[in-house]
């Protein structure tokens, strides 16, 4: 958003965070049993030593009156680079940075699972 990087530099594919002993699985979760640390998915069942569930949040800028028409979101790559273009042409005045909801987003279940 501030012109310090490129779109390719801010994307972090899941394959880049896989470590030895960690299996990355992206699938639809059907059920979670926290007591046994077991997850049923479309890719089959998994048991975990440590189970981290991030159910996430969806972006809804239209839920804030006027944001879509007169503002810019910076939570997506597209939104941040669009805001960057606006800031580059900004000659002065007041800027409002409004955090209209919980300031994080996540779209998929992320879990460290053992195979």
Coordinates of C-alpha atoms in Angstrom, one line a residue:
X1 CA 0.0 0.0 0.0
X2 CA 2.9 2.3 0.6
X3 CA 4.9 1.4 -2.5
X4 CA 7.6 -0.6 -0.7
X5 CA 7.0 -4.0 -2.5
X6 CA 5.5 -5.8 -5.4
X7 CA 2.4 -8.1 -5.5
X8 CA 4.5 -11.2 -6.0
X9 CA 6.5 -10.4 -2.8
X10 CA 3.4 -10.3 -0.6
X11 CA 2.0 -13.6 -1.6
X12 CA 3.1 -16.6 0.5
X13 CA 2.1 -19.9 -0.9
X14 CA 1.3 -22.6 1.6
X15 CA 4.0 -24.8 0.1
X16 CA 6.5 -22.3 1.3
X17 CA 5.6 -22.8 5.0
X18 CA 5.8 -26.6 5.1
X19 CA 8.5 -27.8 7.4
X20 CA 10.0 -31.3 7.8
X21 CA 7.5 -33.5 9.7
X22 CA 4.6 -31.2 8.7
X23 CA 2.0 -32.3 6.2
X24 CA 0.0 -29.6 4.5
X25 CA -3.6 -30.6 3.5
X26 CA -6.2 -28.3 2.0
X27 CA -9.6 -29.9 2.1
X28 CA -13.1 -29.4 3.2
X29 CA -13.5 -30.1 7.0
X30 CA -16.6 -32.2 7.9
X31 CA -16.1 -32.5 11.6
X32 CA -13.6 -31.7 14.4
X33 CA -13.3 -33.6 17.6
X34 CA -11.1 -31.4 19.9
X35 CA -11.0 -34.0 22.7
X36 CA -9.2 -36.6 20.4
X37 CA -7.6 -34.0 18.1
X38 CA -9.2 -35.7 15.1
X39 CA -10.5 -34.0 12.0
X40 CA -12.7 -35.6 9.4
X41 CA -12.1 -34.1 5.9
X42 CA -13.0 -34.8 2.3
X43 CA -9.3 -36.0 2.0
X44 CA -9.9 -38.5 4.9
X45 CA -9.4 -38.4 8.7
X46 CA -6.4 -36.9 10.4
X47 CA -5.2 -37.0 13.9
X48 CA -3.0 -34.2 15.3
X49 CA -0.4 -33.7 18.0
X50 CA -1.4 -30.1 17.9
X51 CA -4.6 -28.9 16.2
X52 CA -5.0 -25.3 15.2
X53 CA -8.3 -24.2 13.8
X54 CA -8.7 -20.8 12.1
X55 CA -12.3 -20.6 10.8
X56 CA -11.6 -17.1 9.6
X57 CA -13.6 -14.1 8.6
X58 CA -15.0 -12.9 5.3
X59 CA -14.6 -9.3 4.0
X60 CA -17.8 -7.3 3.6
X61 CA -16.8 -3.7 2.8
X62 CA -20.4 -3.1 1.7
X63 CA -21.5 -3.5 5.4
X64 CA -19.9 -0.1 6.2
X65 CA -22.0 2.6 4.7
X66 CA -20.0 4.7 2.2
X67 CA -16.8 2.5 2.2
X68 CA -17.3 1.0 -1.2
X69 CA -18.3 4.3 -2.8
X70 CA -15.7 6.5 -1.2
X71 CA -13.0 4.4 0.5
X72 CA -10.5 1.7 0.0
X73 CA -9.8 -1.6 1.8
X74 CA -6.3 -2.8 2.3
X75 CA -6.9 -6.4 3.4
X76 CA -6.6 -7.9 -0.2
X77 CA -3.6 -7.6 -2.6
X78 CA -5.9 -5.9 -5.1
X79 CA -7.2 -3.5 -2.5
X80 CA -3.8 -2.6 -1.1
X81 CA -2.4 -1.8 -4.5
X82 CA -5.5 0.2 -5.4
X83 CA -5.0 2.2 -2.2
X84 CA -1.4 2.6 -3.2
X85 CA -2.3 4.3 -6.4
X86 CA -4.6 6.7 -4.5
X87 CA -1.9 7.5 -1.9
X88 CA 0.6 8.2 -4.7
X89 CA -1.6 10.9 -6.1
X90 CA -2.6 12.3 -2.7
X91 CA -1.2 15.9 -2.4
X92 CA -2.3 16.6 1.2
X93 CA -5.2 16.8 3.6
X94 CA -6.7 14.4 6.1
X95 CA -6.8 10.7 5.8
X96 CA -9.0 8.4 7.9
X97 CA -7.8 4.8 8.5
X98 CA -10.8 3.0 9.9
X99 CA -10.7 -0.6 11.1
X100 CA -14.4 -1.5 10.7
X101 CA -14.2 -5.0 12.1
X102 CA -11.8 -7.6 13.6
X103 CA -8.5 -6.7 11.9
X104 CA -7.5 -10.2 10.6
X105 CA -8.7 -12.4 7.9
X106 CA -8.4 -16.0 7.1
X107 CA -10.2 -18.1 4.5
X108 CA -9.3 -21.7 5.2
X109 CA -8.7 -24.1 8.0
X110 CA -5.0 -24.3 8.8
X111 CA -3.7 -27.2 10.8
X112 CA -0.5 -28.9 11.5
X113 CA -1.3 -32.6 11.0
X114 CA 0.8 -35.6 11.3
X115 CA 0.5 -38.2 8.6

